[in-house]
Amino acid sequence: MRKYEDSYRHKGLRKKLVDLLREKGITDERVLEAINTIPRHYFLDSAFDEKAYEDKAFPIAVGQTISQPYTVAYQSQLLEIRPFDKVLEIGTGSAYQACVLAEIGAQVFTIERQKTLFEQNKQFAHLKKYPKIKFFYGDGFEGLPTYGPFDKVLITAAAPYIPEKLISQLKVGGKMIIPLGEGSVQKMMRLTRNADLTCSEEIFDDFSFVPMLEGKNGQ
Ligand code: SAH
């Protein structure tokens, strides 16, 4: 069993990371506080212990990544979480983003298509601190029709198109944060659902995510 330790050194590095995110334009204090609280090094292989507080994405299992802290902060800020918001996250990955949202007070439902990552999270002791996060193994394009409607949907992989089923699982007035585009760069978009399934769109900066893929991978 891996032993987790959150040392003064880790805490100091984390504070520096928060200062950097502030300099880069993150202003939502709740997001910054969540990042200051969560030991990101727990979510990475122990080989990355020293690097965990660099503002970089890092590899996790099965060729996937834990998003860059700036990206996590940016998406979390765009979500404008209100206490008890029901949030559907597509792409659990390391579960770091899910924990940030839970720290801010969201009720998090998160889906991962890679069985390996889903199983790893079941064994990940730190997640016991967040008993309300609900983890699902499935295809994010399908969403979670029986658990909706959601106040917010957060997609943490590059979406080739806007998944219509996810729009229909949003409350009217609910918001979806989606990195949209098939190439190496995606546009961060915020969609607000109208009563008739159409959305109003806001366009933000460019980011680079691993692709959102159809179907599940694993038994
Ligand atoms: N939120 C994650 C980021 C992980 S990277 C974190 O904080 O670490 C994106 C993740 O999306 C990968 O784990 C990938 O397997 C997953 N993914 C890609 N397409 C998906 C889909 N259709 N449904 C669910 N998860 C998907």
PDB file of C-alpha atoms and ligand atoms in Angstrom:
ATOM      1  CA  MET A   1       0.000   0.000   0.000  1.00  0.00           C
ATOM      2  CA  ARG A   2       1.301   3.435  -0.905  1.00  0.00           C
ATOM      3  CA  LYS A   3       1.830   5.751   2.028  1.00  0.00           C
ATOM      4  CA  TYR A   4       0.583   9.296   1.501  1.00  0.00           C
ATOM      5  CA  GLU A   5       2.227  12.175   3.241  1.00  0.00           C
ATOM      6  CA  ASP A   6       1.420  15.862   2.890  1.00  0.00           C
ATOM      7  CA  SER A   7       4.558  17.572   4.140  1.00  0.00           C
ATOM      8  CA  TYR A   8       5.292  21.249   4.779  1.00  0.00           C
ATOM      9  CA  ARG A   9       7.276  21.181   1.574  1.00  0.00           C
ATOM     10  CA  HIS A  10       4.230  19.976  -0.377  1.00  0.00           C
ATOM     11  CA  LYS A  11       2.062  22.613   1.261  1.00  0.00           C
ATOM     12  CA  GLY A  12       4.598  25.320   0.402  1.00  0.00           C
ATOM     13  CA  LEU A  13       4.784  24.219  -3.234  1.00  0.00           C
ATOM     14  CA  ARG A  14       0.997  24.193  -3.377  1.00  0.00           C
ATOM     15  CA  LYS A  15       0.786  27.747  -2.115  1.00  0.00           C
ATOM     16  CA  LYS A  16       3.254  28.822  -4.827  1.00  0.00           C
ATOM     17  CA  LEU A  17       1.089  27.094  -7.419  1.00  0.00           C
ATOM     18  CA  VAL A  18      -1.953  29.017  -6.162  1.00  0.00           C
ATOM     19  CA  ASP A  19      -0.005  32.290  -6.420  1.00  0.00           C
ATOM     20  CA  LEU A  20       0.912  31.381 -10.006  1.00  0.00           C
ATOM     21  CA  LEU A  21      -2.724  30.616 -10.896  1.00  0.00           C
ATOM     22  CA  ARG A  22      -3.710  33.973  -9.466  1.00  0.00           C
ATOM     23  CA  GLU A  23      -1.060  35.667 -11.620  1.00  0.00           C
ATOM     24  CA  LYS A  24      -2.409  33.814 -14.659  1.00  0.00           C
ATOM     25  CA  GLY A  25      -5.838  35.354 -14.044  1.00  0.00           C
ATOM     26  CA  ILE A  26      -7.791  32.906 -11.855  1.00  0.00           C
ATOM     27  CA  THR A  27      -9.917  35.017  -9.523  1.00  0.00           C
ATOM     28  CA  ASP A  28     -12.462  32.615  -7.984  1.00  0.00           C
ATOM     29  CA  GLU A  29     -11.220  32.341  -4.401  1.00  0.00           C
ATOM     30  CA  ARG A  30     -13.145  29.124  -3.791  1.00  0.00           C
ATOM     31  CA  VAL A  31     -11.338  27.452  -6.680  1.00  0.00           C
ATOM     32  CA  LEU A  32      -7.968  28.726  -5.448  1.00  0.00           C
ATOM     33  CA  GLU A  33      -8.740  27.531  -1.924  1.00  0.00           C
ATOM     34  CA  ALA A  34      -9.682  24.064  -3.185  1.00  0.00           C
ATOM     35  CA  ILE A  35      -6.381  23.812  -5.069  1.00  0.00           C
ATOM     36  CA  ASN A  36      -4.572  25.010  -1.958  1.00  0.00           C
ATOM     37  CA  THR A  37      -6.300  22.269   0.061  1.00  0.00           C
ATOM     38  CA  ILE A  38      -6.001  19.193  -2.172  1.00  0.00           C
ATOM     39  CA  PRO A  39      -2.684  17.317  -2.206  1.00  0.00           C
ATOM     40  CA  ARG A  40      -2.281  16.959  -5.986  1.00  0.00           C
ATOM     41  CA  HIS A  41       0.734  14.698  -5.501  1.00  0.00           C
ATOM     42  CA  TYR A  42      -1.601  11.986  -4.148  1.00  0.00           C
ATOM     43  CA  PHE A  43      -3.255  11.809  -7.572  1.00  0.00           C
ATOM     44  CA  LEU A  44      -0.014  11.134  -9.423  1.00  0.00           C
ATOM     45  CA  ASP A  45       2.430   8.260  -9.477  1.00  0.00           C
ATOM     46  CA  SER A  46       4.912   8.672  -6.620  1.00  0.00           C
ATOM     47  CA  ALA A  47       7.633   9.245  -9.257  1.00  0.00           C
ATOM     48  CA  PHE A  48       6.047  12.677  -9.841  1.00  0.00           C
ATOM     49  CA  ASP A  49       6.027  13.668  -6.182  1.00  0.00           C
ATOM     50  CA  GLU A  50       8.428  16.582  -6.730  1.00  0.00           C
ATOM     51  CA  LYS A  51       6.735  17.739  -9.928  1.00  0.00           C
ATOM     52  CA  ALA A  52       3.117  17.589  -8.825  1.00  0.00           C
ATOM     53  CA  TYR A  53       2.930  21.325  -8.126  1.00  0.00           C
ATOM     54  CA  GLU A  54       4.287  22.445 -11.472  1.00  0.00           C
ATOM     55  CA  ASP A  55       1.552  23.912 -13.629  1.00  0.00           C
ATOM     56  CA  LYS A  56       1.635  20.982 -16.035  1.00  0.00           C
ATOM     57  CA  ALA A  57      -0.435  18.011 -17.155  1.00  0.00           C
ATOM     58  CA  PHE A  58       1.088  14.644 -16.261  1.00  0.00           C
ATOM     59  CA  PRO A  59       0.524  11.090 -17.473  1.00  0.00           C
ATOM     60  CA  ILE A  60      -1.743   8.765 -15.479  1.00  0.00           C
ATOM     61  CA  ALA A  61      -2.647   5.173 -16.515  1.00  0.00           C
ATOM     62  CA  VAL A  62      -3.704   3.988 -20.013  1.00  0.00           C
ATOM     63  CA  GLY A  63      -2.237   6.952 -21.894  1.00  0.00           C
ATOM     64  CA  GLN A  64      -4.480   9.516 -20.161  1.00  0.00           C
ATOM     65  CA  THR A  65      -3.514  12.678 -18.274  1.00  0.00           C
ATOM     66  CA  ILE A  66      -4.292  14.633 -15.146  1.00  0.00           C
ATOM     67  CA  SER A  67      -5.155  18.100 -16.479  1.00  0.00           C
ATOM     68  CA  GLN A  68      -2.861  21.057 -15.898  1.00  0.00           C
ATOM     69  CA  PRO A  69      -3.815  22.937 -12.697  1.00  0.00           C
ATOM     70  CA  TYR A  70      -4.481  26.112 -14.722  1.00  0.00           C
ATOM     71  CA  THR A  71      -6.934  24.171 -16.900  1.00  0.00           C
ATOM     72  CA  VAL A  72      -8.671  22.667 -13.856  1.00  0.00           C
ATOM     73  CA  ALA A  73      -8.931  26.114 -12.272  1.00  0.00           C
ATOM     74  CA  TYR A  74     -10.124  27.738 -15.518  1.00  0.00           C
ATOM     75  CA  GLN A  75     -12.871  25.179 -16.132  1.00  0.00           C
ATOM     76  CA  SER A  76     -13.930  25.214 -12.470  1.00  0.00           C
ATOM     77  CA  GLN A  77     -14.159  29.007 -12.498  1.00  0.00           C
ATOM     78  CA  LEU A  78     -16.249  29.040 -15.701  1.00  0.00           C
ATOM     79  CA  LEU A  79     -18.710  26.631 -14.044  1.00  0.00           C
ATOM     80  CA  GLU A  80     -19.667  29.316 -11.479  1.00  0.00           C
ATOM     81  CA  ILE A  81     -20.563  26.641  -8.929  1.00  0.00           C
ATOM     82  CA  ARG A  82     -23.285  27.443  -6.424  1.00  0.00           C
ATOM     83  CA  PRO A  83     -23.544  25.319  -3.277  1.00  0.00           C
ATOM     84  CA  PHE A  84     -25.284  21.984  -3.958  1.00  0.00           C
ATOM     85  CA  ASP A  85     -25.109  22.361  -7.749  1.00  0.00           C
ATOM     86  CA  LYS A  86     -25.457  18.945  -9.374  1.00  0.00           C
ATOM     87  CA  VAL A  87     -22.475  18.648 -11.689  1.00  0.00           C
ATOM     88  CA  LEU A  88     -21.863  15.921 -14.252  1.00  0.00           C
ATOM     89  CA  GLU A  89     -18.184  15.538 -15.131  1.00  0.00           C
ATOM     90  CA  ILE A  90     -17.150  13.635 -18.262  1.00  0.00           C
ATOM     91  CA  GLY A  91     -13.667  12.113 -17.896  1.00  0.00           C
ATOM     92  CA  THR A  92     -12.894  11.247 -14.264  1.00  0.00           C
ATOM     93  CA  GLY A  93      -9.251  10.443 -15.016  1.00  0.00           C
ATOM     94  CA  SER A  94      -7.284  10.887 -11.790  1.00  0.00           C
ATOM     95  CA  ALA A  95     -10.393  12.270  -9.976  1.00  0.00           C
ATOM     96  CA  TYR A  96      -8.507  15.470  -9.117  1.00  0.00           C
ATOM     97  CA  GLN A  97     -10.996  17.749 -10.892  1.00  0.00           C
ATOM     98  CA  ALA A  98     -13.905  15.909  -9.243  1.00  0.00           C
ATOM     99  CA  CYS A  99     -12.360  16.615  -5.816  1.00  0.00           C
ATOM    100  CA  VAL A 100     -11.892  20.309  -6.656  1.00  0.00           C
ATOM    101  CA  LEU A 101     -15.604  20.552  -7.490  1.00  0.00           C
ATOM    102  CA  ALA A 102     -16.575  18.640  -4.339  1.00  0.00           C
ATOM    103  CA  GLU A 103     -14.424  20.986  -2.209  1.00  0.00           C
ATOM    104  CA  ILE A 104     -16.321  23.952  -3.699  1.00  0.00           C
ATOM    105  CA  GLY A 105     -19.602  22.400  -2.623  1.00  0.00           C
ATOM    106  CA  ALA A 106     -20.871  20.710  -5.789  1.00  0.00           C
ATOM    107  CA  GLN A 107     -22.631  17.351  -5.831  1.00  0.00           C
ATOM    108  CA  VAL A 108     -20.393  15.565  -8.312  1.00  0.00           C
ATOM    109  CA  PHE A 109     -21.329  12.728 -10.688  1.00  0.00           C
ATOM    110  CA  THR A 110     -18.341  11.680 -12.772  1.00  0.00           C
ATOM    111  CA  ILE A 111     -18.019   9.227 -15.686  1.00  0.00           C
ATOM    112  CA  GLU A 112     -14.878   7.495 -16.988  1.00  0.00           C
ATOM    113  CA  ARG A 113     -14.742   5.276 -20.099  1.00  0.00           C
ATOM    114  CA  GLN A 114     -11.441   3.568 -19.153  1.00  0.00           C
ATOM    115  CA  LYS A 115     -12.165   0.618 -16.878  1.00  0.00           C
ATOM    116  CA  THR A 116      -8.588   0.670 -15.517  1.00  0.00           C
ATOM    117  CA  LEU A 117      -8.959   4.241 -14.259  1.00  0.00           C
ATOM    118  CA  PHE A 118     -12.405   3.573 -12.822  1.00  0.00           C
ATOM    119  CA  GLU A 119     -11.063   0.543 -10.911  1.00  0.00           C
ATOM    120  CA  GLN A 120      -7.995   2.456  -9.700  1.00  0.00           C
ATOM    121  CA  ASN A 121     -10.189   5.144  -8.198  1.00  0.00           C
ATOM    122  CA  LYS A 122     -12.095   2.498  -6.221  1.00  0.00           C
ATOM    123  CA  GLN A 123      -8.820   1.672  -4.470  1.00  0.00           C
ATOM    124  CA  PHE A 124      -7.700   5.283  -4.008  1.00  0.00           C
ATOM    125  CA  ALA A 125      -7.845   5.877  -0.252  1.00  0.00           C
ATOM    126  CA  HIS A 126      -7.880   9.693  -0.415  1.00  0.00           C
ATOM    127  CA  LEU A 127     -11.289   9.640  -2.140  1.00  0.00           C
ATOM    128  CA  LYS A 128     -12.849   8.431   1.134  1.00  0.00           C
ATOM    129  CA  LYS A 129     -12.631  12.093   2.124  1.00  0.00           C
ATOM    130  CA  TYR A 130     -15.254  12.766  -0.558  1.00  0.00           C
ATOM    131  CA  PRO A 131     -17.975  10.185   0.083  1.00  0.00           C
ATOM    132  CA  LYS A 132     -20.570  12.171  -1.879  1.00  0.00           C
ATOM    133  CA  ILE A 133     -18.770  11.994  -5.240  1.00  0.00           C
ATOM    134  CA  LYS A 134     -20.489   9.360  -7.392  1.00  0.00           C
ATOM    135  CA  PHE A 135     -18.233   7.453  -9.802  1.00  0.00           C
ATOM    136  CA  PHE A 136     -19.514   5.733 -12.950  1.00  0.00           C
ATOM    137  CA  TYR A 137     -17.888   3.534 -15.582  1.00  0.00           C
ATOM    138  CA  GLY A 138     -19.495   4.416 -18.897  1.00  0.00           C
ATOM    139  CA  ASP A 139     -19.566   6.488 -22.049  1.00  0.00           C
ATOM    140  CA  GLY A 140     -19.782  10.191 -21.369  1.00  0.00           C
ATOM    141  CA  PHE A 141     -21.563  10.798 -24.678  1.00  0.00           C
ATOM    142  CA  GLU A 142     -24.549   9.036 -23.110  1.00  0.00           C
ATOM    143  CA  GLY A 143     -24.393  10.985 -19.839  1.00  0.00           C
ATOM    144  CA  LEU A 144     -26.442   9.750 -16.873  1.00  0.00           C
ATOM    145  CA  PRO A 145     -30.088  10.122 -17.901  1.00  0.00           C
ATOM    146  CA  THR A 146     -31.448   8.579 -14.693  1.00  0.00           C
ATOM    147  CA  TYR A 147     -29.478  10.980 -12.441  1.00  0.00           C
ATOM    148  CA  GLY A 148     -30.211  14.231 -14.303  1.00  0.00           C
ATOM    149  CA  PRO A 149     -31.125  16.921 -14.867  1.00  0.00           C
ATOM    150  CA  PHE A 150     -27.872  18.625 -13.883  1.00  0.00           C
ATOM    151  CA  ASP A 151     -27.131  22.262 -13.091  1.00  0.00           C
ATOM    152  CA  LYS A 152     -23.771  21.982 -14.811  1.00  0.00           C
ATOM    153  CA  VAL A 153     -21.912  19.634 -17.158  1.00  0.00           C
ATOM    154  CA  LEU A 154     -18.119  19.704 -17.349  1.00  0.00           C
ATOM    155  CA  ILE A 155     -16.320  17.911 -20.170  1.00  0.00           C
ATOM    156  CA  THR A 156     -12.625  17.331 -19.456  1.00  0.00           C
ATOM    157  CA  ALA A 157     -11.697  15.751 -22.810  1.00  0.00           C
ATOM    158  CA  ALA A 158     -11.648  17.253 -26.328  1.00  0.00           C
ATOM    159  CA  ALA A 159     -15.188  16.914 -27.685  1.00  0.00           C
ATOM    160  CA  PRO A 160     -15.462  16.497 -31.474  1.00  0.00           C
ATOM    161  CA  TYR A 161     -19.002  17.934 -31.383  1.00  0.00           C
ATOM    162  CA  ILE A 162     -21.571  19.084 -28.805  1.00  0.00           C
ATOM    163  CA  PRO A 163     -23.138  15.880 -27.385  1.00  0.00           C
ATOM    164  CA  GLU A 164     -26.879  16.454 -27.690  1.00  0.00           C
ATOM    165  CA  LYS A 165     -27.794  13.940 -24.983  1.00  0.00           C
ATOM    166  CA  LEU A 166     -25.757  15.960 -22.499  1.00  0.00           C
ATOM    167  CA  ILE A 167     -27.615  19.148 -23.442  1.00  0.00           C
ATOM    168  CA  SER A 168     -30.910  17.358 -22.800  1.00  0.00           C
ATOM    169  CA  GLN A 169     -29.646  16.331 -19.335  1.00  0.00           C
ATOM    170  CA  LEU A 170     -28.982  19.981 -18.406  1.00  0.00           C
ATOM    171  CA  LYS A 171     -31.611  21.998 -16.547  1.00  0.00           C
ATOM    172  CA  VAL A 172     -33.004  24.951 -18.494  1.00  0.00           C
ATOM    173  CA  GLY A 173     -30.526  27.743 -17.703  1.00  0.00           C
ATOM    174  CA  GLY A 174     -27.895  25.129 -16.833  1.00  0.00           C
ATOM    175  CA  LYS A 175     -24.365  25.468 -18.191  1.00  0.00           C
ATOM    176  CA  MET A 176     -21.956  23.170 -19.993  1.00  0.00           C
ATOM    177  CA  ILE A 177     -18.209  23.786 -20.169  1.00  0.00           C
ATOM    178  CA  ILE A 178     -16.836  22.019 -23.230  1.00  0.00           C
ATOM    179  CA  PRO A 179     -13.442  22.083 -24.955  1.00  0.00           C
ATOM    180  CA  LEU A 180     -14.613  21.804 -28.545  1.00  0.00           C
ATOM    181  CA  GLY A 181     -12.577  20.698 -31.551  1.00  0.00           C
ATOM    182  CA  GLU A 182     -10.991  17.628 -33.102  1.00  0.00           C
ATOM    183  CA  GLY A 183      -7.484  18.865 -33.864  1.00  0.00           C
ATOM    184  CA  SER A 184      -4.641  19.435 -31.414  1.00  0.00           C
ATOM    185  CA  VAL A 185      -6.278  22.601 -30.051  1.00  0.00           C
ATOM    186  CA  GLN A 186      -9.783  23.120 -28.685  1.00  0.00           C
ATOM    187  CA  LYS A 187     -11.826  26.236 -27.997  1.00  0.00           C
ATOM    188  CA  MET A 188     -13.177  26.404 -24.470  1.00  0.00           C
ATOM    189  CA  MET A 189     -16.890  27.090 -24.728  1.00  0.00           C
ATOM    190  CA  ARG A 190     -19.611  27.784 -22.208  1.00  0.00           C
ATOM    191  CA  LEU A 191     -23.101  26.813 -23.354  1.00  0.00           C
ATOM    192  CA  THR A 192     -26.252  27.886 -21.521  1.00  0.00           C
ATOM    193  CA  ARG A 193     -29.272  25.734 -22.228  1.00  0.00           C
ATOM    194  CA  ASN A 194     -32.519  27.304 -23.426  1.00  0.00           C
ATOM    195  CA  ALA A 195     -35.967  25.738 -22.919  1.00  0.00           C
ATOM    196  CA  ASP A 196     -36.006  24.311 -26.443  1.00  0.00           C
ATOM    197  CA  LEU A 197     -32.640  22.440 -26.346  1.00  0.00           C
ATOM    198  CA  THR A 198     -30.842  25.262 -28.164  1.00  0.00           C
ATOM    199  CA  CYS A 199     -27.942  26.949 -26.331  1.00  0.00           C
ATOM    200  CA  SER A 200     -26.378  30.358 -26.142  1.00  0.00           C
ATOM    201  CA  GLU A 201     -22.618  30.146 -26.598  1.00  0.00           C
ATOM    202  CA  GLU A 202     -19.664  31.978 -25.112  1.00  0.00           C
ATOM    203  CA  ILE A 203     -16.169  31.331 -26.461  1.00  0.00           C
ATOM    204  CA  PHE A 204     -13.037  31.485 -24.302  1.00  0.00           C
ATOM    205  CA  ASP A 205      -9.363  30.542 -24.721  1.00  0.00           C
ATOM    206  CA  ASP A 206      -7.609  27.695 -26.556  1.00  0.00           C
ATOM    207  CA  PHE A 207      -6.649  24.512 -24.688  1.00  0.00           C
ATOM    208  CA  SER A 208      -5.335  21.083 -25.550  1.00  0.00           C
ATOM    209  CA  PHE A 209      -7.061  17.968 -24.163  1.00  0.00           C
ATOM    210  CA  VAL A 210      -6.892  14.223 -24.779  1.00  0.00           C
ATOM    211  CA  PRO A 211      -9.768  13.188 -27.075  1.00  0.00           C
ATOM    212  CA  MET A 212     -13.284  12.386 -25.916  1.00  0.00           C
ATOM    213  CA  LEU A 213     -13.860   8.931 -27.424  1.00  0.00           C
ATOM    214  CA  GLU A 214     -17.071   7.006 -28.080  1.00  0.00           C
ATOM    215  CA  GLY A 215     -17.900   3.859 -26.120  1.00  0.00           C
ATOM    216  CA  LYS A 216     -16.273   2.203 -23.133  1.00  0.00           C
ATOM    217  CA  ASN A 217     -12.815   0.621 -22.987  1.00  0.00           C
ATOM    218  CA  GLY A 218     -12.506  -2.500 -20.827  1.00  0.00           C
ATOM    219  CA  GLN A 219     -14.656  -5.405 -19.607  1.00  0.00           C
TER     220      GLN A 219
HETATM  221  N1  SAH B   1     -10.714  15.282 -15.143  1.00  0.00           N
HETATM  222  C1  SAH B   1      -9.508  14.494 -15.259  1.00  0.00           C
HETATM  223  C2  SAH B   1      -8.841  14.716 -16.607  1.00  0.00           C
HETATM  224  C3  SAH B   1      -8.614  13.427 -17.278  1.00  0.00           C
HETATM  225  S1  SAH B   1      -8.162  13.471 -18.978  1.00  0.00           S
HETATM  226  C4  SAH B   1      -8.558  14.722 -14.097  1.00  0.00           C
HETATM  227  O1  SAH B   1      -8.834  15.575 -13.257  1.00  0.00           O
HETATM  228  O2  SAH B   1      -7.554  14.001 -13.990  1.00  0.00           O
HETATM  229  C5  SAH B   1      -9.702  13.055 -19.751  1.00  0.00           C
HETATM  230  C6  SAH B   1     -10.345  11.753 -19.353  1.00  0.00           C
HETATM  231  O3  SAH B   1     -11.534  11.622 -20.146  1.00  0.00           O
HETATM  232  C7  SAH B   1      -9.514  10.490 -19.626  1.00  0.00           C
HETATM  233  O4  SAH B   1      -9.379   9.754 -18.445  1.00  0.00           O
HETATM  234  C8  SAH B   1     -10.341   9.743 -20.682  1.00  0.00           C
HETATM  235  O5  SAH B   1     -10.274   8.331 -20.557  1.00  0.00           O
HETATM  236  C9  SAH B   1     -11.740  10.254 -20.392  1.00  0.00           C
HETATM  237  N2  SAH B   1     -12.701  10.134 -21.488  1.00  0.00           N
HETATM  238  C10 SAH B   1     -12.499  10.325 -22.820  1.00  0.00           C
HETATM  239  N3  SAH B   1     -13.648  10.108 -23.514  1.00  0.00           N
HETATM  240  C11 SAH B   1     -14.602   9.783 -22.578  1.00  0.00           C
HETATM  241  C12 SAH B   1     -15.984   9.425 -22.657  1.00  0.00           C
HETATM  242  N4  SAH B   1     -16.643   9.351 -23.831  1.00  0.00           N
HETATM  243  N5  SAH B   1     -16.641   9.147 -21.519  1.00  0.00           N
HETATM  244  C13 SAH B   1     -16.008   9.204 -20.310  1.00  0.00           C
HETATM  245  N6  SAH B   1     -14.700   9.511 -20.168  1.00  0.00           N
HETATM  246  C14 SAH B   1     -13.999   9.799 -21.297  1.00  0.00           C
END
